[in-house]
Short mmCIF file of C-alpha atoms and ligand atoms in Angstrom, two decimals:
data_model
loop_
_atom_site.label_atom_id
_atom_site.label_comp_id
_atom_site.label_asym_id
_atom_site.label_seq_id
_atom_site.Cartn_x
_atom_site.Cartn_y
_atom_site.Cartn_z
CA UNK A 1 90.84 184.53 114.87
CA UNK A 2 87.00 185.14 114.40
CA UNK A 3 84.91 182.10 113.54
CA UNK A 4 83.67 182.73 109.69
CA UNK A 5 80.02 182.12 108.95
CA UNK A 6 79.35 178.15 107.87
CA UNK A 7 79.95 177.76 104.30
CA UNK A 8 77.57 175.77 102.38
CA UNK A 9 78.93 173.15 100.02
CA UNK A 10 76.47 171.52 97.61
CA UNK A 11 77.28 168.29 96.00
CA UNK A 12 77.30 167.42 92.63
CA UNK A 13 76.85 163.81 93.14
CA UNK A 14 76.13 163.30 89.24
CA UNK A 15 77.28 160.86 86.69
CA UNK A 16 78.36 163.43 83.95
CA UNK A 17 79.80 166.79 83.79
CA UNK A 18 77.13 168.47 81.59
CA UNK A 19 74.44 167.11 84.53
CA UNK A 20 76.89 168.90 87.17
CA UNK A 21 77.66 172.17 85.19
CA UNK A 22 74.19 172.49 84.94
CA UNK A 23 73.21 172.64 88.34
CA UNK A 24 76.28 174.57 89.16
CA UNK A 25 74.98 177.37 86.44
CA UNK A 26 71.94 177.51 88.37
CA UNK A 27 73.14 177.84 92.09
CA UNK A 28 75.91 180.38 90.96
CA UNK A 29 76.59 183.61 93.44
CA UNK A 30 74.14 181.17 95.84
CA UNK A 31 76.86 178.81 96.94
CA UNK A 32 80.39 179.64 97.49
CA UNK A 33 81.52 176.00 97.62
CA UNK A 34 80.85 172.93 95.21
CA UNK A 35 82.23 169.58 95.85
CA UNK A 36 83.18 167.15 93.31
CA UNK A 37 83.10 163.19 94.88
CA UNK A 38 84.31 159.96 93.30
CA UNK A 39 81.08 159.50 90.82
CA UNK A 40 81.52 162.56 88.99
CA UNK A 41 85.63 162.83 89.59
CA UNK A 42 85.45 158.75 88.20
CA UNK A 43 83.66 160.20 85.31
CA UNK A 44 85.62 163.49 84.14
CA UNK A 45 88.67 163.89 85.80
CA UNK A 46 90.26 166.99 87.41
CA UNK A 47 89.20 168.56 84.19
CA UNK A 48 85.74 169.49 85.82
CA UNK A 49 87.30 170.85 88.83
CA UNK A 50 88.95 173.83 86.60
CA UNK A 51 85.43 174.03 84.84
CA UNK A 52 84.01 174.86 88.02
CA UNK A 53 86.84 176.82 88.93
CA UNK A 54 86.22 179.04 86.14
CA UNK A 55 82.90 179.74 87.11
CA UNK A 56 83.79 180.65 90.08
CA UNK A 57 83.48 178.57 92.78
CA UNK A 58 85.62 176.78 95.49
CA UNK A 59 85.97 173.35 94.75
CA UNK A 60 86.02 170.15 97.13
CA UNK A 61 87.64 167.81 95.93
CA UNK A 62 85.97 164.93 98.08
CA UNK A 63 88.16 162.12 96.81
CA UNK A 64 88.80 160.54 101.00
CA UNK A 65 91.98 158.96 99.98
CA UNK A 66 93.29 155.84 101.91
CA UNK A 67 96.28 154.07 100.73
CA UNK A 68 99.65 153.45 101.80
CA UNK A 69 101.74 157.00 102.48
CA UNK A 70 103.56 157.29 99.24
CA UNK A 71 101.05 157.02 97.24
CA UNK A 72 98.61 158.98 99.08
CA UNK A 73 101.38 161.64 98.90
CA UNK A 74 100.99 161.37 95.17
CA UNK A 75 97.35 161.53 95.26
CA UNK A 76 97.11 164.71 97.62
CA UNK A 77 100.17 166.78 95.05
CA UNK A 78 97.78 165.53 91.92
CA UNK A 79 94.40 166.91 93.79
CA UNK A 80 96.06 170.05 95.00
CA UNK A 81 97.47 170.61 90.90
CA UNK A 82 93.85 170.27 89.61
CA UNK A 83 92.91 173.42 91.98
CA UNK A 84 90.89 171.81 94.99
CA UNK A 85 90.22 174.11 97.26
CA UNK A 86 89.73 171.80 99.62
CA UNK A 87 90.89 167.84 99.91
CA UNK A 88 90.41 164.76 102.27
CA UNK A 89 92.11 161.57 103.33
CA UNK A 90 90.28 158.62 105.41
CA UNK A 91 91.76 159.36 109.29
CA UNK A 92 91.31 155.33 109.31
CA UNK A 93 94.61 155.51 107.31
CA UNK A 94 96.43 156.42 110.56
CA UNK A 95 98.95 159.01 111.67
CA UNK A 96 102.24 158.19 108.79
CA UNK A 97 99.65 159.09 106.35
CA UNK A 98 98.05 161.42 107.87
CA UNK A 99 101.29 163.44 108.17
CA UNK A 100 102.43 162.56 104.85
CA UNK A 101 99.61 164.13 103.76
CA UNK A 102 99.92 167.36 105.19
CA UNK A 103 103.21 167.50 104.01
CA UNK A 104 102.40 166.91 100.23
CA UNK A 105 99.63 169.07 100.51
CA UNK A 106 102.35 171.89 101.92
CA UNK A 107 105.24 171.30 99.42
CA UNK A 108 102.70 171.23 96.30
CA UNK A 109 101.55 174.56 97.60
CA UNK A 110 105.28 175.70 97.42
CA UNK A 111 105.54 174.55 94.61
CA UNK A 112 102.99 176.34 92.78
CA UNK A 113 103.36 178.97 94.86
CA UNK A 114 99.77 179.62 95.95
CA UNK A 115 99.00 181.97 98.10
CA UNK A 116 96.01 179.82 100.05
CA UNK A 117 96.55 176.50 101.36
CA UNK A 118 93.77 173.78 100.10
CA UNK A 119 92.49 172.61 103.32
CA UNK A 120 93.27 168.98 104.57
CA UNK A 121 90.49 167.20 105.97
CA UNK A 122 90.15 163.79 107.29
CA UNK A 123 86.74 161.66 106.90
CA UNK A 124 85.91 160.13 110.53
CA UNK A 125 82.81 157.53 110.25
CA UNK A 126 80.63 157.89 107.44
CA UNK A 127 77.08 160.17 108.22
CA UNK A 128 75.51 156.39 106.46
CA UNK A 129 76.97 154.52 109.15
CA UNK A 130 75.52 154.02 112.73
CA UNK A 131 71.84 153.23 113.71
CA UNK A 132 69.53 155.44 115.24
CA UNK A 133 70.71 154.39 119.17
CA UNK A 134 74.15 155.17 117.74
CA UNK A 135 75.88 151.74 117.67
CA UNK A 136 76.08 149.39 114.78
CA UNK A 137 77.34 145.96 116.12
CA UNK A 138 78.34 144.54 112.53
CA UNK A 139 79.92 147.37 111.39
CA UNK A 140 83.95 146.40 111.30
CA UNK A 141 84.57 150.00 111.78
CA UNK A 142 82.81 151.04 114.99
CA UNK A 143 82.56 147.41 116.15
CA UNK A 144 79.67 148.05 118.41
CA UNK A 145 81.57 151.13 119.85
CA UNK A 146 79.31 154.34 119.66
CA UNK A 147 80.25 156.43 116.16
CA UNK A 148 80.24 159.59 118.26
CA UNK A 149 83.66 158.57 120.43
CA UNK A 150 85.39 156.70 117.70
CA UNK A 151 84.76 160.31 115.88
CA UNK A 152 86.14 162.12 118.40
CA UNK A 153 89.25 159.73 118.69
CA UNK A 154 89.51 159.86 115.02
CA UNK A 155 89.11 163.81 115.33
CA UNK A 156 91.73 163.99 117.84
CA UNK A 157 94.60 161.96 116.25
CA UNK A 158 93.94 164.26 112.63
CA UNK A 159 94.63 167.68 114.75
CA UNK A 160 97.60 166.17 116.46
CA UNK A 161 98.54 164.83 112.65
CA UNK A 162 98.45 168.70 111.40
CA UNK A 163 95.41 168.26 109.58
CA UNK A 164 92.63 171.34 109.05
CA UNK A 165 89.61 169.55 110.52
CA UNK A 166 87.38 166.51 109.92
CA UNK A 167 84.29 165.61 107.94
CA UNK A 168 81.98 164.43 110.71
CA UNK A 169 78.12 164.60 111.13
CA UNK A 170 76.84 167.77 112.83
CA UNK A 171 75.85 165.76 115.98
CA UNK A 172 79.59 165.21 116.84
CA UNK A 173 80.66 168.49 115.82
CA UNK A 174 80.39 170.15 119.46
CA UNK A 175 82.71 167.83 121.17
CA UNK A 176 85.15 168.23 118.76
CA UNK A 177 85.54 171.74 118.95
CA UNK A 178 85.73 171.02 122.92
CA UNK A 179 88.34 169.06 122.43
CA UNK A 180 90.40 170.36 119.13
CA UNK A 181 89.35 173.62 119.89
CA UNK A 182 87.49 176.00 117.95
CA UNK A 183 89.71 176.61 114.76
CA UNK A 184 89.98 172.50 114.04
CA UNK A 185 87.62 172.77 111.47
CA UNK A 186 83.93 170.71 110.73
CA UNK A 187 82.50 169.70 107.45
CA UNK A 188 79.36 168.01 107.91
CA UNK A 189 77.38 165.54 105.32
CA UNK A 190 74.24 164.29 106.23
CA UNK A 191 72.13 166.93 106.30
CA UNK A 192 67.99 167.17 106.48
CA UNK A 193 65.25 169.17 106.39
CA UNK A 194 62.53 167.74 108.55
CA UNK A 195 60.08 166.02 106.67
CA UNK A 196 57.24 163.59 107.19
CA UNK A 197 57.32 161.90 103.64
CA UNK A 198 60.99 162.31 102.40
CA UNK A 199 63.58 159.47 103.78
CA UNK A 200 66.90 160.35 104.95
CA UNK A 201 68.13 158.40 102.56
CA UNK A 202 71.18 156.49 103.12
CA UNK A 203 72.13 158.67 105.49
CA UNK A 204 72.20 157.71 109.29
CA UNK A 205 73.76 160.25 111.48
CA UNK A 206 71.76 163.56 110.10
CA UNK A 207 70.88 167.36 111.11
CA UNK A 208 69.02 169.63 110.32
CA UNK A 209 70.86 172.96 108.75
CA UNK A 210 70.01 175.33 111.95
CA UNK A 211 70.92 172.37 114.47
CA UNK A 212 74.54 172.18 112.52
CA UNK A 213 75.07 175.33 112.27
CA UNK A 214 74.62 176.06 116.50
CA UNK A 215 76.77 172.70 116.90
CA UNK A 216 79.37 174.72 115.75
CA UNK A 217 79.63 173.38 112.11
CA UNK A 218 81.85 175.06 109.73
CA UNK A 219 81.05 173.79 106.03
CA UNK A 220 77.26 171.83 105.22
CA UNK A 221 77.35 169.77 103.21
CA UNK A 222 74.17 169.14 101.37
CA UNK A 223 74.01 167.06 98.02
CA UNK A 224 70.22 165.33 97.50
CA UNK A 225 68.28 167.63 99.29
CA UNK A 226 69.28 170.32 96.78
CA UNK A 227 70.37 168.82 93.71
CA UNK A 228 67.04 166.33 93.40
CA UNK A 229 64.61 169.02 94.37
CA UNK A 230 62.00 169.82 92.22
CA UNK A 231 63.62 173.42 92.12
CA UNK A 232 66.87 173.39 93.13
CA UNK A 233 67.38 176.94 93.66
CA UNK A 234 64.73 177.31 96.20
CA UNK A 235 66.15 174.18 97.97
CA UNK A 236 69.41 176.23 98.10
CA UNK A 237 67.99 179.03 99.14
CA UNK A 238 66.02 177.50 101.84
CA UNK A 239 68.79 175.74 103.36
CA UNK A 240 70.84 179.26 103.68
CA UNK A 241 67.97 180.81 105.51
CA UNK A 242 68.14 178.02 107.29
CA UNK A 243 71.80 178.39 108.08
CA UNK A 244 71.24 182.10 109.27
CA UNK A 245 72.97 183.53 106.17
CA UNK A 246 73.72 184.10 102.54
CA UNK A 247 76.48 183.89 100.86
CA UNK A 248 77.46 187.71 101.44
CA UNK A 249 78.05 186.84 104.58
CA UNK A 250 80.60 184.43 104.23
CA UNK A 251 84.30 184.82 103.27
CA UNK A 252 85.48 182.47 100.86
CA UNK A 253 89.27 181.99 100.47
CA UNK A 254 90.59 181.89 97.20
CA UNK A 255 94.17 180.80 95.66
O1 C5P B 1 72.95 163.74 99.00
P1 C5P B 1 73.60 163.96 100.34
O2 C5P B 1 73.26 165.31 100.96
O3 C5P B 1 73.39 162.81 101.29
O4 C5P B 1 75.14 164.03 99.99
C1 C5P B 1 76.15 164.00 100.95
C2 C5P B 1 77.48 164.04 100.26
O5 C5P B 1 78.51 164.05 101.23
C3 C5P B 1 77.77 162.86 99.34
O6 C5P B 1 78.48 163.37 98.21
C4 C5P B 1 78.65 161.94 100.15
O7 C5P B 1 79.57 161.24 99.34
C5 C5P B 1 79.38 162.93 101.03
N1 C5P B 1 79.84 162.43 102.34
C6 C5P B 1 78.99 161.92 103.28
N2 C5P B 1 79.47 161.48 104.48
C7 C5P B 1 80.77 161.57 104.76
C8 C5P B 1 81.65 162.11 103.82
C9 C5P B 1 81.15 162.54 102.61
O8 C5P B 1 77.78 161.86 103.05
N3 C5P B 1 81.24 161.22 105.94
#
């Protein structure tokens, strides 16, 4: 199967649904993909996701579950009912979950009878975690091990689990498609547009939109640097041209 074109995914990191339904009005036919995370999920429930829905775009529902399997299970059915179009779990939760997640994701898709599957992601190592050399020696996580090979051993134990891909940063996304091959898909957070006076930041691990997309990245992620720009539609629009593309030229999947 053909690669698509990378997808970007703008994140409504905001604290009320009005704030996020704003934006969203603004960026509409730019964007194919929105994603809801916990602060504005916390705030309004799955009833924004259907808001969004309506208006017609894919929705990530960025929610990184970790828990033990059953109720993870319940978690994934729940987010797949409120019409994600896409869904993760924390890979740290290990392979019973991981698998119990693919399979909750699968029957609730039988059971609704959709015709698309939600993809079923799993978060590696936060984009905010690691220093610049790449190791972080108090970080419990990595402890002191690089971020890029405890991604890729993260990456590799979610495709053996059945999962769609991983949520990585861009700068691991090349030796992951090595070794998961090319359809194991990568969302990437943490992305930049060079700039002498603007911090990253809490971001760590980041990349600019045209070195992500030649990594091999599948879906940008890109919350701040659009929705806290002076004019968020240029700041869209810039980071497509950046990406090579618009959103004609990618091929969103719809259930
Ligand atoms: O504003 P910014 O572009 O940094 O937003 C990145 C978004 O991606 C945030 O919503 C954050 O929660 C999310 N994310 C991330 N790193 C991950 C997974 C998700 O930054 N590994």
């Amino acid at each position: 199967m053909a690669k698509l074109a990378p997808q970007l995914v703008i994140a409504l990191d905001f604290q009320t649904g009005r704030e996020a339904l704003d934006l969203a009005a603004r960026v509409q036919g730019l964007a194919p993909w929105v994603k809801v995370g916990l602060e504005l999920f916390v705030a309004e429930g799955p009833g924004i996701v259907r808001e969004l829905k309506a208006m017609g775009f894919q929705v990530f529902v960025d929610l990184k579950f970790l828990d033990i399997p059953n109720t993870v299970r319940g978690a994934v059915r729940s987010a797949v009912k409120s019409g994600a179009g896409m869904l993760n779990i924390h890979a740290l939760g290990g392979t019973d979950m991981a698998r119990v997640a693919v399979a909750a994701r699968d029957e609730a898709v039988s059971e609704l009878g959709l015709k698309t599957r939600p993809l079923l992601l799993a978060v590696t190592v936060l984009t905010s975690m690691a220093c610049a050399n790449g190791k972080d020696p108090d970080n419990p996580i990595l402890q002191g091990r690089e971020a890029a090979q405890v991604v890729l051993e993260l990456a590799q134990a979610s495709h053996a689990a059945g999962l769609d891909g991983v949520v990585c940063s861009a700068q691991e996304a090349a030796r992951i498609k090595q070794a998961c091959g090319p359809q194991f898909l990568c969302l990437t957070p943490g992305i930049r547009i060079p700039n002498p006076v603007a911090s990253p930041d809490d971001q760590r691990r980041v990349m600019t939109p045209e070195a992500a997309v030649a990594a091999g990245s599948d879906f940008l992620v890109v919350g701040r640097p659009i929705t806290r720009a002076a004019d968020p539609v240029s700041a869209a629009r810039d980071i497509l041209h950046r990406m090579g593309g618009s959103m004609a030229q990618a091929q969103p999947v719809r259930n």
